[in-house]
Coordinates of C-alpha atoms and ligand atoms in Angstrom, one line a residue:
E1023 CA 164.8 322.2 170.9
K1024 CA 162.7 325.6 171.2
S1025 CA 164.1 327.4 174.2
G1026 CA 160.6 328.4 175.5
A1027 CA 159.6 332.0 173.8
S1028 CA 156.1 330.1 174.1
S1029 CA 154.2 327.1 175.5
S1030 CA 150.3 326.7 175.6
K1031 CA 148.3 327.7 172.8
S1032 CA 146.3 330.4 174.9
E1033 CA 149.7 332.0 175.6
D1034 CA 150.5 332.3 171.6
S1035 CA 148.8 336.1 171.2
L1036 CA 150.9 337.4 173.5
R1037 CA 154.5 337.9 173.8
S1038 CA 156.8 338.2 176.4
P1039 CA 158.1 341.3 177.7
I1040 CA 161.0 342.9 177.6
C1041 CA 163.0 344.0 180.7
C1042 CA 166.1 346.3 181.4
I1043 CA 167.8 346.7 184.9
M1044 CA 169.0 350.5 185.2
G1045 CA 170.8 352.3 187.9
H1046 CA 173.9 353.6 189.2
V1047 CA 177.2 351.5 189.6
D1048 CA 177.1 349.2 192.6
T1049 CA 173.0 349.6 193.5
G1050 CA 173.0 345.9 192.9
K1051 CA 171.7 345.5 189.3
T1052 CA 174.0 342.7 189.0
K1053 CA 173.2 340.8 192.0
L1054 CA 169.5 341.4 191.5
L1055 CA 169.8 339.6 188.1
D1056 CA 171.6 336.8 190.0
C1057 CA 169.2 336.6 192.8
I1058 CA 166.0 336.5 190.2
R1059 CA 167.9 333.7 188.0
G1060 CA 169.5 331.7 190.5
T1061 CA 167.2 330.8 193.6
N1062 CA 165.6 327.4 191.4
V1063 CA 169.0 326.7 190.3
Q1064 CA 170.4 326.2 194.1
E1065 CA 167.0 324.0 194.3
G1066 CA 168.6 322.0 191.8
E1067 CA 166.0 322.4 188.8
A1068 CA 166.3 325.2 186.1
G1069 CA 162.4 325.8 186.7
G1070 CA 162.3 326.6 183.1
I1071 CA 164.7 329.6 183.2
T1072 CA 166.4 330.0 179.9
Q1073 CA 169.7 331.2 179.2
Q1074 CA 169.3 333.2 176.3
I1075 CA 172.1 335.4 174.3
G1076 CA 172.0 338.8 176.0
A1077 CA 169.1 338.0 178.1
T1078 CA 167.6 335.4 180.3
Y1079 CA 163.7 334.1 179.9
F1080 CA 161.6 333.4 182.9
P1081 CA 158.8 331.5 181.9
A1082 CA 155.3 332.2 183.6
E1083 CA 155.2 329.1 185.2
N1084 CA 158.3 329.9 186.8
I1085 CA 156.9 333.1 188.1
R1086 CA 154.0 331.5 189.4
E1087 CA 155.8 329.2 191.7
R1088 CA 158.1 331.9 192.9
T1089 CA 155.1 334.2 193.7
K1090 CA 152.4 331.7 195.3
E1091 CA 153.4 333.2 198.9
L1092 CA 151.6 336.4 197.6
K1093 CA 148.6 334.6 196.6
A1094 CA 148.0 336.4 193.6
D1095 CA 144.8 334.2 191.8
A1096 CA 145.1 336.8 188.4
K1097 CA 146.0 334.7 185.6
L1098 CA 149.3 335.0 184.1
K1099 CA 148.5 335.8 180.3
V1100 CA 152.0 336.9 179.0
P1101 CA 154.3 333.7 178.3
G1102 CA 156.7 334.5 180.4
L1103 CA 159.2 337.6 180.8
L1104 CA 162.6 338.6 178.9
V1105 CA 165.1 340.0 180.9
I1106 CA 168.2 341.5 179.4
D1107 CA 171.0 340.8 181.1
T1108 CA 173.5 343.3 180.6
P1109 CA 172.5 345.9 183.0
G1110 CA 172.8 349.6 182.1
H1111 CA 171.7 352.4 179.9
E1112 CA 173.8 350.9 176.7
S1113 CA 171.2 347.9 176.1
F1114 CA 168.5 350.4 177.0
T1115 CA 169.6 352.8 174.6
N1116 CA 169.9 349.9 171.9
L1117 CA 166.8 348.6 172.2
R1118 CA 165.1 350.8 170.2
S1119 CA 163.6 351.3 166.5
R1120 CA 162.7 354.4 164.6
G1121 CA 163.7 356.1 167.6
S1122 CA 161.4 354.6 170.3
G1123 CA 162.1 352.1 172.8
L1124 CA 161.5 348.7 172.6
C1125 CA 162.0 347.9 176.2
D1126 CA 158.4 347.3 177.4
I1127 CA 159.3 348.0 181.2
A1128 CA 162.7 348.3 183.0
I1129 CA 163.4 348.0 186.8
L1130 CA 165.6 351.1 188.2
V1131 CA 167.4 350.0 191.1
V1132 CA 168.1 352.3 194.0
D1133 CA 170.1 351.8 196.7
I1134 CA 167.9 352.4 199.7
T1135 CA 171.4 353.7 201.9
H1136 CA 172.4 356.2 199.1
G1137 CA 169.2 357.4 197.4
L1138 CA 169.2 358.8 194.0
E1139 CA 172.9 359.0 192.4
P1140 CA 174.0 360.7 189.2
Q1141 CA 173.3 357.7 186.7
T1142 CA 169.9 357.1 188.7
I1143 CA 169.1 360.6 187.3
E1144 CA 170.5 359.7 183.6
S1145 CA 168.6 356.6 183.5
L1146 CA 165.5 358.6 184.8
N1147 CA 165.9 361.0 181.9
L1148 CA 166.3 358.0 179.3
L1149 CA 163.3 356.4 180.7
K1150 CA 161.5 359.9 180.3
M1151 CA 162.6 360.3 176.8
R1152 CA 161.8 357.0 175.5
N1153 CA 158.2 356.9 177.5
T1154 CA 159.4 354.0 179.5
E1155 CA 157.1 352.7 182.0
F1156 CA 159.5 351.2 185.1
V1157 CA 159.1 350.0 188.7
V1158 CA 161.7 351.1 191.2
A1159 CA 163.6 348.2 193.1
L1160 CA 164.3 350.0 196.5
N1161 CA 167.5 347.4 197.0
K1162 CA 169.6 346.6 200.1
I1163 CA 167.3 346.6 202.4
D1164 CA 168.9 343.6 204.5
R1165 CA 171.8 347.1 205.0
L1166 CA 169.2 348.6 207.3
Y1167 CA 170.9 348.1 210.5
G1168 CA 169.2 345.2 212.7
W1169 CA 167.2 343.7 209.3
K1170 CA 166.1 340.2 210.1
V1171 CA 166.5 338.1 207.4
C1172 CA 163.0 336.5 205.7
R1173 CA 164.9 334.9 202.9
N1174 CA 162.8 335.3 199.5
A1175 CA 159.6 336.3 201.6
P1176 CA 157.3 338.7 200.0
I1177 CA 157.9 342.3 201.3
V1178 CA 154.8 343.1 203.6
K1179 CA 155.5 339.6 205.0
A1180 CA 159.2 340.3 205.9
M1181 CA 158.3 343.8 207.3
K1182 CA 156.0 342.5 209.6
Q1183 CA 158.8 340.7 211.2
Q1184 CA 161.3 343.6 211.8
S1185 CA 161.4 345.4 215.0
K1186 CA 160.1 349.3 215.1
D1187 CA 163.6 350.7 214.9
V1188 CA 164.3 348.8 211.3
Q1189 CA 160.6 350.1 210.1
F1190 CA 161.1 353.3 211.4
E1191 CA 164.2 353.7 210.1
F1192 CA 162.7 352.4 206.6
N1193 CA 160.1 354.8 206.4
T1194 CA 162.5 357.8 207.2
R1195 CA 164.8 356.8 204.3
L1196 CA 161.6 355.6 201.7
T1197 CA 160.0 359.1 202.6
Q1198 CA 163.5 360.8 201.5
I1199 CA 163.9 358.8 198.3
V1200 CA 160.4 359.6 197.4
T1201 CA 160.9 363.5 197.9
Q1202 CA 164.2 363.1 195.6
F1203 CA 161.9 361.5 192.7
K1204 CA 159.7 364.2 193.2
E1205 CA 162.6 366.3 192.8
Q1206 CA 163.3 364.7 189.3
G1207 CA 159.4 365.5 188.2
I1208 CA 158.5 361.7 189.4
N1209 CA 155.7 360.5 191.5
T1210 CA 156.4 357.4 193.3
E1211 CA 154.9 355.1 196.0
L1212 CA 155.2 352.0 197.7
Y1213 CA 153.9 349.5 195.3
Y1214 CA 151.2 348.1 197.8
K1215 CA 149.7 351.3 198.6
N1216 CA 149.6 352.8 194.6
K1217 CA 146.6 351.0 193.8
E1218 CA 146.0 352.9 190.9
M1219 CA 149.4 351.3 189.6
G1220 CA 148.8 354.2 187.0
K1221 CA 150.8 356.2 184.9
D1222 CA 151.4 358.9 187.3
T1223 CA 152.6 357.2 189.8
F1224 CA 155.5 354.9 189.6
S1225 CA 156.0 351.9 192.3
I1226 CA 158.4 351.6 194.7
I1227 CA 159.5 347.6 195.7
P1228 CA 161.6 347.3 198.4
T1229 CA 163.9 344.4 197.7
S1230 CA 167.3 342.7 199.2
A1231 CA 169.3 340.8 196.1
I1232 CA 171.5 339.2 198.9
S1233 CA 168.3 337.7 200.8
G1234 CA 165.6 337.8 198.2
E1235 CA 162.9 340.0 200.2
G1236 CA 160.9 341.5 197.9
I1237 CA 161.8 339.5 194.9
P1238 CA 158.4 337.7 194.4
D1239 CA 156.7 341.1 194.8
L1240 CA 159.2 342.6 191.7
L1241 CA 158.7 339.5 189.3
L1242 CA 155.0 339.8 189.9
L1243 CA 154.4 343.3 189.5
L1244 CA 156.6 342.9 186.3
V1245 CA 154.5 340.9 184.3
Q1246 CA 151.0 341.9 186.3
W1247 CA 151.3 345.8 185.0
T1248 CA 152.9 344.6 181.6
Q1249 CA 149.8 342.4 180.7
K1250 CA 147.4 344.5 182.0
T1251 CA 148.5 347.9 180.4
M1252 CA 150.3 347.0 177.5
V1253 CA 148.1 344.2 175.8
D1254 CA 148.3 346.1 172.5
R1255 CA 152.3 346.5 172.8
L1256 CA 152.5 342.8 173.8
T1257 CA 150.2 340.9 171.2
Y1258 CA 152.6 338.8 168.9
S1259 CA 152.9 340.0 165.3
S1260 CA 154.2 337.7 162.8
E1261 CA 156.0 340.6 160.9
V1262 CA 159.8 340.9 162.0
Q1263 CA 160.8 343.2 164.8
C1264 CA 164.5 342.8 165.6
T1265 CA 167.1 345.0 167.0
V1266 CA 171.1 344.6 167.0
L1267 CA 172.2 344.9 170.7
E1268 CA 176.2 344.4 170.0
V1269 CA 178.3 343.8 167.2
K1270 CA 181.2 340.9 168.7
A1271 CA 183.9 339.0 167.1
I1272 CA 183.8 335.2 168.0
E1273 CA 186.2 332.9 167.7
G1274 CA 185.3 330.5 165.3
H1275 CA 182.3 332.5 164.1
G1276 CA 184.1 335.6 162.7
T1277 CA 181.8 338.7 163.1
T1278 CA 178.5 338.0 164.8
I1279 CA 175.6 340.2 166.1
D1280 CA 173.8 339.8 168.9
V1281 CA 169.9 340.5 168.4
V1282 CA 166.8 340.4 170.3
L1283 CA 163.9 339.2 168.4
I1284 CA 160.9 341.3 169.6
N1285 CA 158.4 339.9 166.8
G1286 CA 158.7 337.3 164.1
I1287 CA 160.2 334.4 163.4
L1288 CA 163.6 334.2 161.8
H1289 CA 165.2 331.4 159.9
E1290 CA 168.1 330.0 159.2
G1291 CA 169.1 330.9 155.3
D1292 CA 166.8 334.4 155.7
Q1293 CA 168.5 336.9 153.7
I1294 CA 168.7 339.9 156.0
I1295 CA 169.8 343.7 155.7
V1296 CA 171.4 345.8 158.4
C1297 CA 172.8 349.3 158.9
G1298 CA 176.3 349.9 158.2
M1299 CA 178.2 353.3 158.9
Q1300 CA 177.9 354.6 155.0
D1301 CA 175.9 351.5 153.4
P1302 CA 173.6 348.8 154.2
I1303 CA 175.1 345.3 154.5
V1304 CA 173.1 342.6 152.8
T1305 CA 173.8 339.3 153.9
S1306 CA 172.2 335.8 154.8
I1307 CA 171.7 334.3 158.3
R1308 CA 174.5 331.3 158.2
A1309 CA 173.3 330.0 162.0
L1310 CA 170.9 331.0 164.5
L1311 CA 172.6 330.2 168.0
T1312 CA 171.6 330.4 171.4
P1313 CA 173.4 329.3 174.9
H1314 CA 173.6 325.6 176.0
P1315 CA 171.0 325.1 178.2
M1316 CA 173.0 324.0 180.8
K1317 CA 175.5 326.5 181.7
E1318 CA 178.1 324.3 183.4
L1319 CA 178.2 322.0 180.6
R1320 CA 178.7 324.7 178.2
I1321 CA 182.4 324.8 176.1
K1322 CA 183.6 328.1 175.5
G1323 CA 182.4 328.8 171.5
S1324 CA 179.8 326.2 171.3
Y1325 CA 176.3 327.3 171.1
L1326 CA 172.6 325.4 170.3
H1327 CA 171.8 325.7 166.2
H1328 CA 168.4 326.6 165.6
K1329 CA 166.3 326.2 162.2
E1330 CA 164.2 329.0 163.1
I1331 CA 163.6 330.8 166.6
K1332 CA 160.4 332.7 167.8
A1333 CA 159.7 335.8 169.4
A1334 CA 160.7 337.3 171.8
Q1335 CA 164.1 335.8 172.4
G1336 CA 167.7 336.9 172.2
I1337 CA 169.8 335.2 169.3
K1338 CA 173.7 335.1 168.3
I1339 CA 173.4 335.8 164.4
N1340 CA 176.4 334.7 162.6
A1341 CA 176.7 335.7 158.8
Q1342 CA 179.3 337.1 156.4
G1343 CA 179.9 341.0 156.1
L1344 CA 178.6 341.7 159.8
E1345 CA 181.7 344.1 160.7
H1346 CA 180.6 347.4 159.8
A1347 CA 177.4 346.5 161.3
I1348 CA 175.7 349.4 164.4
A1349 CA 174.4 348.3 167.4
G1350 CA 171.2 349.8 168.2
T1351 CA 169.8 349.4 164.5
S1352 CA 167.0 347.0 163.3
L1353 CA 167.9 343.9 161.5
Y1354 CA 165.3 343.6 158.4
V1355 CA 164.4 340.3 156.9
V1356 CA 164.0 340.7 153.0
G1357 CA 160.8 338.7 152.3
P1358 CA 159.7 336.7 148.8
D1359 CA 157.5 339.8 148.2
D1360 CA 160.0 342.6 148.9
D1361 CA 162.1 344.9 146.8
V1362 CA 165.8 344.7 148.2
E1363 CA 166.1 348.2 147.7
N1364 CA 163.3 349.6 149.4
V1365 CA 164.3 347.1 152.4
K1366 CA 168.1 348.4 152.2
E1367 CA 166.1 352.0 152.0
A1368 CA 164.7 351.1 155.6
A1369 CA 167.7 349.5 157.3
M1370 CA 169.3 352.9 156.3
E1371 CA 166.7 355.1 158.2
D1372 CA 168.4 354.6 161.4
M1373 CA 171.7 356.4 160.5
R1374 CA 169.6 358.9 158.2
S1375 CA 167.5 360.0 161.3
V1376 CA 170.7 360.2 163.5
M1377 CA 172.2 361.7 160.8
S1378 CA 169.8 364.5 160.3
R1379 CA 170.1 366.0 163.9
I1380 CA 173.6 367.5 162.5
D1381 CA 173.6 371.0 162.6
K1382 CA 173.0 372.6 158.9
S1383 CA 175.5 375.4 159.4
G1384 CA 178.3 373.1 159.7
E1385 CA 179.4 374.6 162.8
G1386 CA 179.4 372.3 165.9
V1387 CA 181.0 370.1 167.9
Y1388 CA 181.5 366.4 167.2
V1389 CA 180.2 363.6 169.1
Q1390 CA 181.1 359.9 169.6
A1391 CA 179.2 357.1 171.3
S1392 CA 179.5 353.4 171.1
T1393 CA 176.4 352.6 169.8
L1394 CA 173.7 354.2 167.8
G1395 CA 171.0 354.1 170.6
S1396 CA 173.5 356.2 173.2
L1397 CA 174.4 358.4 170.0
E1398 CA 171.0 359.0 169.9
A1399 CA 170.4 359.9 173.3
L1400 CA 173.1 362.3 173.5
L1401 CA 172.1 364.0 170.2
E1402 CA 168.6 364.4 172.0
F1403 CA 170.3 365.7 174.7
L1404 CA 172.5 368.5 173.1
K1405 CA 169.5 369.5 171.6
T1406 CA 167.4 370.4 174.7
D1407 CA 166.8 374.2 175.4
E1408 CA 169.0 373.7 178.5
V1409 CA 171.9 372.7 176.6
R1410 CA 171.6 373.7 172.9
I1411 CA 175.2 372.8 172.0
P1412 CA 175.4 372.3 167.9
V1413 CA 176.6 369.1 166.4
S1414 CA 178.6 369.0 163.0
G1415 CA 179.7 365.5 163.2
I1416 CA 179.2 362.3 164.7
G1417 CA 181.2 359.0 164.9
I1418 CA 180.1 355.9 166.5
G1419 CA 182.9 353.3 168.6
P1420 CA 185.8 354.5 169.8
V1421 CA 187.9 357.7 168.9
H1422 CA 190.3 357.5 165.7
K1423 CA 192.8 360.0 164.3
K1424 CA 189.9 360.1 161.7
D1425 CA 187.7 361.4 163.9
V1426 CA 189.9 364.1 165.2
M1427 CA 190.5 365.4 161.8
K1428 CA 187.2 365.9 161.2
A1429 CA 187.3 368.3 164.6
I1430 CA 190.4 369.8 163.6
V1431 CA 188.5 371.3 160.6
M1432 CA 186.5 373.3 162.9
L1433 CA 189.6 375.1 164.5
E1434 CA 189.5 377.6 161.6
K1435 CA 185.3 377.8 162.1
K1436 CA 184.8 378.4 165.6
K1437 CA 187.6 377.3 168.1
E1438 CA 185.6 376.2 170.9
Y1439 CA 183.7 373.8 168.8
A1440 CA 187.1 371.9 167.8
T1441 CA 185.4 369.6 170.5
I1442 CA 185.2 366.0 170.5
L1443 CA 182.4 364.9 172.9
A1444 CA 183.0 360.9 173.4
F1445 CA 180.2 359.3 175.3
D1446 CA 181.6 356.0 176.7
V1447 CA 184.4 355.3 174.0
K1448 CA 187.8 354.7 174.2
V1449 CA 190.2 357.1 172.9
T1450 CA 193.4 355.6 171.1
Q1451 CA 196.6 356.7 171.6
E1452 CA 197.2 358.0 168.4
A1453 CA 193.9 359.9 168.3
R1454 CA 194.9 361.6 171.6
E1455 CA 198.0 362.8 170.2
L1456 CA 196.9 364.1 167.5
A1457 CA 194.1 366.1 169.4
D1458 CA 196.9 367.3 171.6
E1459 CA 198.8 368.7 168.9
A1460 CA 196.4 370.1 166.9
G1461 CA 194.4 371.7 169.9
V1462 CA 191.2 369.6 169.9
K1463 CA 189.8 369.0 172.9
I1464 CA 188.3 365.8 173.7
F1465 CA 185.6 365.1 176.7
I1466 CA 184.9 361.7 178.0
A1467 CA 182.2 360.6 180.1
D1468 CA 180.0 358.0 180.9
I1469 CA 177.2 359.9 182.3
I1470 CA 175.6 362.4 179.4
Y1471 CA 175.2 365.5 181.5
H1472 CA 178.6 365.2 182.5
L1473 CA 180.0 365.8 179.2
F1474 CA 177.7 368.8 179.0
D1475 CA 179.1 370.3 182.4
Q1476 CA 183.0 369.6 181.0
F1477 CA 182.2 371.3 177.7
K1478 CA 180.3 374.2 179.6
A1479 CA 183.3 374.7 181.8
Y1480 CA 185.8 374.6 178.9
I1481 CA 183.5 377.4 177.3
D1482 CA 183.2 379.6 180.2
N1483 CA 186.8 379.8 180.6
L1484 CA 187.6 380.1 176.8
K1485 CA 185.1 383.1 177.3
E1486 CA 187.1 384.6 180.6
E1487 CA 190.2 384.3 178.6
K1488 CA 188.8 385.9 175.6
K1489 CA 187.7 388.6 177.6
K1490 CA 191.2 389.1 179.3
E1491 CA 192.5 389.2 175.9
V1492 CA 190.8 392.2 175.1
A1493 CA 190.3 393.7 178.0
E1494 CA 192.6 396.1 176.8
E1495 CA 190.3 397.4 173.7
A1496 CA 187.2 396.7 175.0
V1497 CA 185.5 400.1 176.0
F1498 CA 182.5 400.4 178.9
P1499 CA 180.5 403.2 178.3
C1500 CA 180.3 406.0 180.9
S1501 CA 179.2 409.6 180.9
L1502 CA 180.8 411.4 183.8
K1503 CA 180.4 415.2 185.7
I1504 CA 183.2 416.8 187.5
V1505 CA 182.1 417.7 190.7
P1506 CA 182.7 421.7 191.5
N1507 CA 185.6 422.0 193.9
H1508 CA 186.7 418.6 193.7
V1509 CA 189.7 419.2 191.0
Y1510 CA 192.6 417.9 192.7
N1511 CA 195.4 417.9 190.2
K1512 CA 195.0 419.8 186.7
K1513 CA 197.2 417.9 185.0
D1514 CA 199.9 414.8 184.3
P1515 CA 197.9 413.7 185.7
I1516 CA 194.6 415.0 186.2
V1517 CA 192.8 414.0 189.4
V1518 CA 189.2 415.0 189.9
G1519 CA 185.8 414.1 191.9
V1520 CA 183.3 413.1 189.4
D1521 CA 179.3 411.6 189.6
V1522 CA 179.1 408.9 187.4
L1523 CA 176.0 410.0 185.5
E1524 CA 175.6 406.9 182.8
G1525 CA 177.2 403.8 182.4
I1526 CA 180.4 402.0 184.4
A1527 CA 183.4 404.1 184.8
K1528 CA 186.4 401.5 184.4
V1529 CA 190.1 401.6 185.2
G1530 CA 191.3 401.6 181.6
T1531 CA 188.7 403.4 179.8
P1532 CA 190.1 406.3 177.4
I1533 CA 188.1 409.4 178.0
C1534 CA 187.4 412.4 176.0
I1535 CA 185.3 415.6 175.8
P1536 CA 182.4 415.7 173.0
Q1537 CA 181.9 419.5 173.4
R1538 CA 185.4 420.3 173.1
E1539 CA 185.8 418.5 169.3
F1540 CA 186.3 415.2 171.2
I1541 CA 189.5 416.0 172.4
D1542 CA 191.5 413.1 174.2
I1543 CA 192.4 413.6 177.7
G1544 CA 193.7 410.3 178.4
R1545 CA 192.6 406.8 180.3
I1546 CA 191.4 406.2 183.9
A1547 CA 194.6 405.1 185.6
S1548 CA 192.5 404.5 188.7
I1549 CA 189.4 405.2 190.5
Q1550 CA 188.8 405.8 194.1
N1551 CA 185.9 405.6 196.2
N1552 CA 185.8 406.9 199.8
H1553 CA 189.9 406.5 199.6
R1554 CA 189.6 402.8 198.6
P1555 CA 190.7 402.1 195.2
V1556 CA 188.3 400.3 192.9
D1557 CA 188.4 398.7 189.6
S1558 CA 184.8 400.3 188.6
A1559 CA 182.1 403.1 189.5
K1560 CA 178.5 402.8 188.9
K1561 CA 175.9 405.0 188.0
G1562 CA 175.2 407.4 190.6
Q1563 CA 178.4 407.0 192.5
R1564 CA 180.7 409.7 193.5
V1565 CA 184.5 408.9 193.3
A1566 CA 187.9 410.3 192.2
I1567 CA 189.5 409.2 189.3
K1568 CA 193.3 409.5 188.0
I1569 CA 193.5 410.1 184.2
V1570 CA 197.0 409.8 182.6
G1571 CA 198.0 411.0 179.2
S1572 CA 197.2 408.0 176.1
N1573 CA 199.9 409.3 174.5
S1574 CA 203.3 409.6 176.6
E1575 CA 205.2 411.6 173.8
E1576 CA 202.2 414.3 173.6
Q1577 CA 201.5 416.8 176.5
Q1578 CA 198.4 416.0 178.6
K1579 CA 195.3 418.2 178.1
M1580 CA 194.9 420.6 180.8
F1581 CA 191.9 421.2 183.1
G1582 CA 190.9 425.1 182.8
R1583 CA 192.9 425.3 179.5
H1584 CA 191.7 422.6 177.3
F1585 CA 188.3 421.8 179.2
E1586 CA 186.2 423.4 182.1
I1587 CA 184.0 422.5 184.9
E1588 CA 180.7 422.0 183.2
D1589 CA 182.2 419.7 180.5
E1590 CA 180.8 415.9 180.1
L1591 CA 183.7 413.4 180.2
V1592 CA 182.3 410.3 177.9
S1593 CA 184.2 407.1 177.2
K1594 CA 185.9 407.3 173.7
V1595 CA 184.3 404.2 172.0
S1596 CA 184.8 403.0 168.4
R1597 CA 183.5 400.8 166.0
R1598 CA 186.1 397.9 167.2
S1599 CA 185.5 398.7 170.4
I1600 CA 181.8 398.2 170.2
D1601 CA 182.4 395.0 168.2
I1602 CA 184.6 393.5 170.8
L1603 CA 182.1 394.9 173.7
K1604 CA 179.3 393.2 171.8
A1605 CA 181.0 389.6 171.3
N1606 CA 182.6 389.3 174.8
F1607 CA 180.6 391.4 177.3
R1608 CA 177.1 391.4 176.4
N1609 CA 176.5 390.2 179.9
D1610 CA 178.3 392.4 182.0
L1611 CA 176.3 395.5 180.7
S1612 CA 172.8 396.3 181.7
I1613 CA 170.2 397.6 178.8
E1614 CA 170.5 400.9 180.2
D1615 CA 174.6 400.3 179.7
W1616 CA 174.0 399.3 176.0
R1617 CA 171.5 402.2 175.6
L1618 CA 174.5 404.5 176.5
V1619 CA 176.7 402.7 174.0
K1620 CA 174.3 403.5 171.4
T1621 CA 174.0 407.4 172.3
L1622 CA 177.8 406.9 172.1
K1623 CA 177.8 405.6 169.4
N1624 CA 175.4 408.3 167.4
L1625 CA 177.3 411.4 169.2
F1626 CA 180.8 409.5 167.6
K1627 CA 179.0 409.3 164.2
I1628 CA 180.0 405.5 164.4
Q1629 CA 178.3 403.8 161.2
Ligands
LIG672 P1 175.7 346.8 190.3 O1 177.1 347.4 189.8 O2 174.5 347.8 190.3 O3 175.4 345.8 189.3 O4 175.9 346.0 191.5 P2 176.4 344.9 191.8 O5 175.5 343.9 191.4 O6 177.9 344.5 191.6 O7 176.4 345.2 193.4 C1 177.5 345.7 194.0 C2 177.9 345.5 195.7 O8 176.6 345.3 196.3 C3 178.4 344.0 195.4 O9 179.1 343.8 196.6 C4 176.7 343.2 196.1 O10 177.1 342.0 196.7 C5 176.3 344.4 196.7 N1 174.8 344.3 196.8 C6 174.1 344.2 195.6 N2 172.4 344.0 196.3 C7 172.5 343.5 197.4 C8 171.6 343.8 198.9 O11 170.4 343.7 198.4 N3 172.2 343.7 199.9 C9 173.3 343.9 200.1 N4 173.5 343.9 201.8 N5 174.4 344.2 199.4 C10 174.2 344.0 198.3

């Protein structure tokens, strides 16, 4: 009852490449998968296509049959192609081992009528991060106005049938999309013009998931490219390499794990170790399950049992104690010569490597993702230079009350970090209530950089609020000179024309006179520039200022008695005012302004 991972002897040395479908929502990922799966089923034969757990297997025979119109005489060396059934970045990020990607090649689906969209860019970033090869399926070409359907035809043939208008529209859109890719730092080209098929230029295959144009090209390119450029990677190894894609409770089977076996053979009864949140899970395989071959006959909860299964294949594993297994981690088999403790160590390495990215200072946001793979992608992003958000704690799965409790700790250390960035996970009602009550922010998004945008907007807003709060106490530095013949009022209030010699004269700034034993003459109450009220005046400007006494009980100091025309007026700074300025207004002052702060600090003999 082998589900066809390998067939003839000569093909035994290579395993099937593993392919993921990625892209923005509604670009046609699911439809595309249906389309490549469906053709032969409609013709009344399964064509060797096998439904696996979480994946569909396309044998080389089937691919050869469907691509014969392309007259590709090249021999297919790989036994087939294993396409992961759940499109999107979740399965891609979980197909990992020690931080590197196990997906051999990806199909990035782009809707020709929409071009690059947010999740396209997210997918691109993930592909770049994992260094994964991909081809672009430029889908929905049948939506071009006037498209003439050529069912399941190779793309060049289909294109020849189209009118000049359709061809023109196609080329216009293609050019735009190539430019959009270029803006993301990616070179792309129509696959049949991309002779190099090299690493530097990615191939575009126009497709329709509805009428099937371009699908033969897509299939052929996937296998040809992988077998040509990835021989080392695809050489079958008997050492088990297996990754957990999903942890699922199944009626009648308890908690099971869906895995992709990339290399090696799994047997019923094998002792296995998988990574748990805190501890490794040591158990043994009770059942190796795959779906029944005929989809129609499949009864809910009924699977085929296997004594052993060889890679590459998607499998459901039933074993005890899998409740706390983590998706995105590796599954290890304990061999007869293995030390269980060593294997346990190895299994926990996935968790440790992620934990090691937590900020040592203990100050940072709390991040939560659905799987280890997506958590890793999020952490990777947060530490990039453009982002740099420290992380103090992590969690996998829905946000629970206990996760909020951990974020609450940050309220006392650094309020803005009392935040949970939740990537593609749910937040329980209880957690939400506690967070609202305690003042912990929870941001949720299914696109990584949207989390960043939300968090950044929040931080900026906090900064603005803080600025307003301390505005009274923040003293901007200025040095002013009274303009002769421009003393309009000597006291209560003082109104004089001044030249701003240095710094920024701002409404609210306390002013004193160093030459006269630092006497206070009051605060700037208003500023007029050319008879118009303004909030501040910069170096070089000549403005009129009104100064009112800071202290209402005392008589205000008077021009001509307490100070004279030649006296310099400066901001009255203190240790505290300088600290507040530094903490909240660093970017509002120029280097020159900061130099003046330093001069004033020395003048006032502030330590
Ligand atoms: P996904 O969210 O990327 O999986 O997108 P779906 O496969 O669910 O497709 C989204 C919508 O686009 C559905 O209504 C599909 O029928 C439609 N669609 C997908 N591929 C094509 C295509 O090649 N041509 C046309 N005309 N519609 C398509």
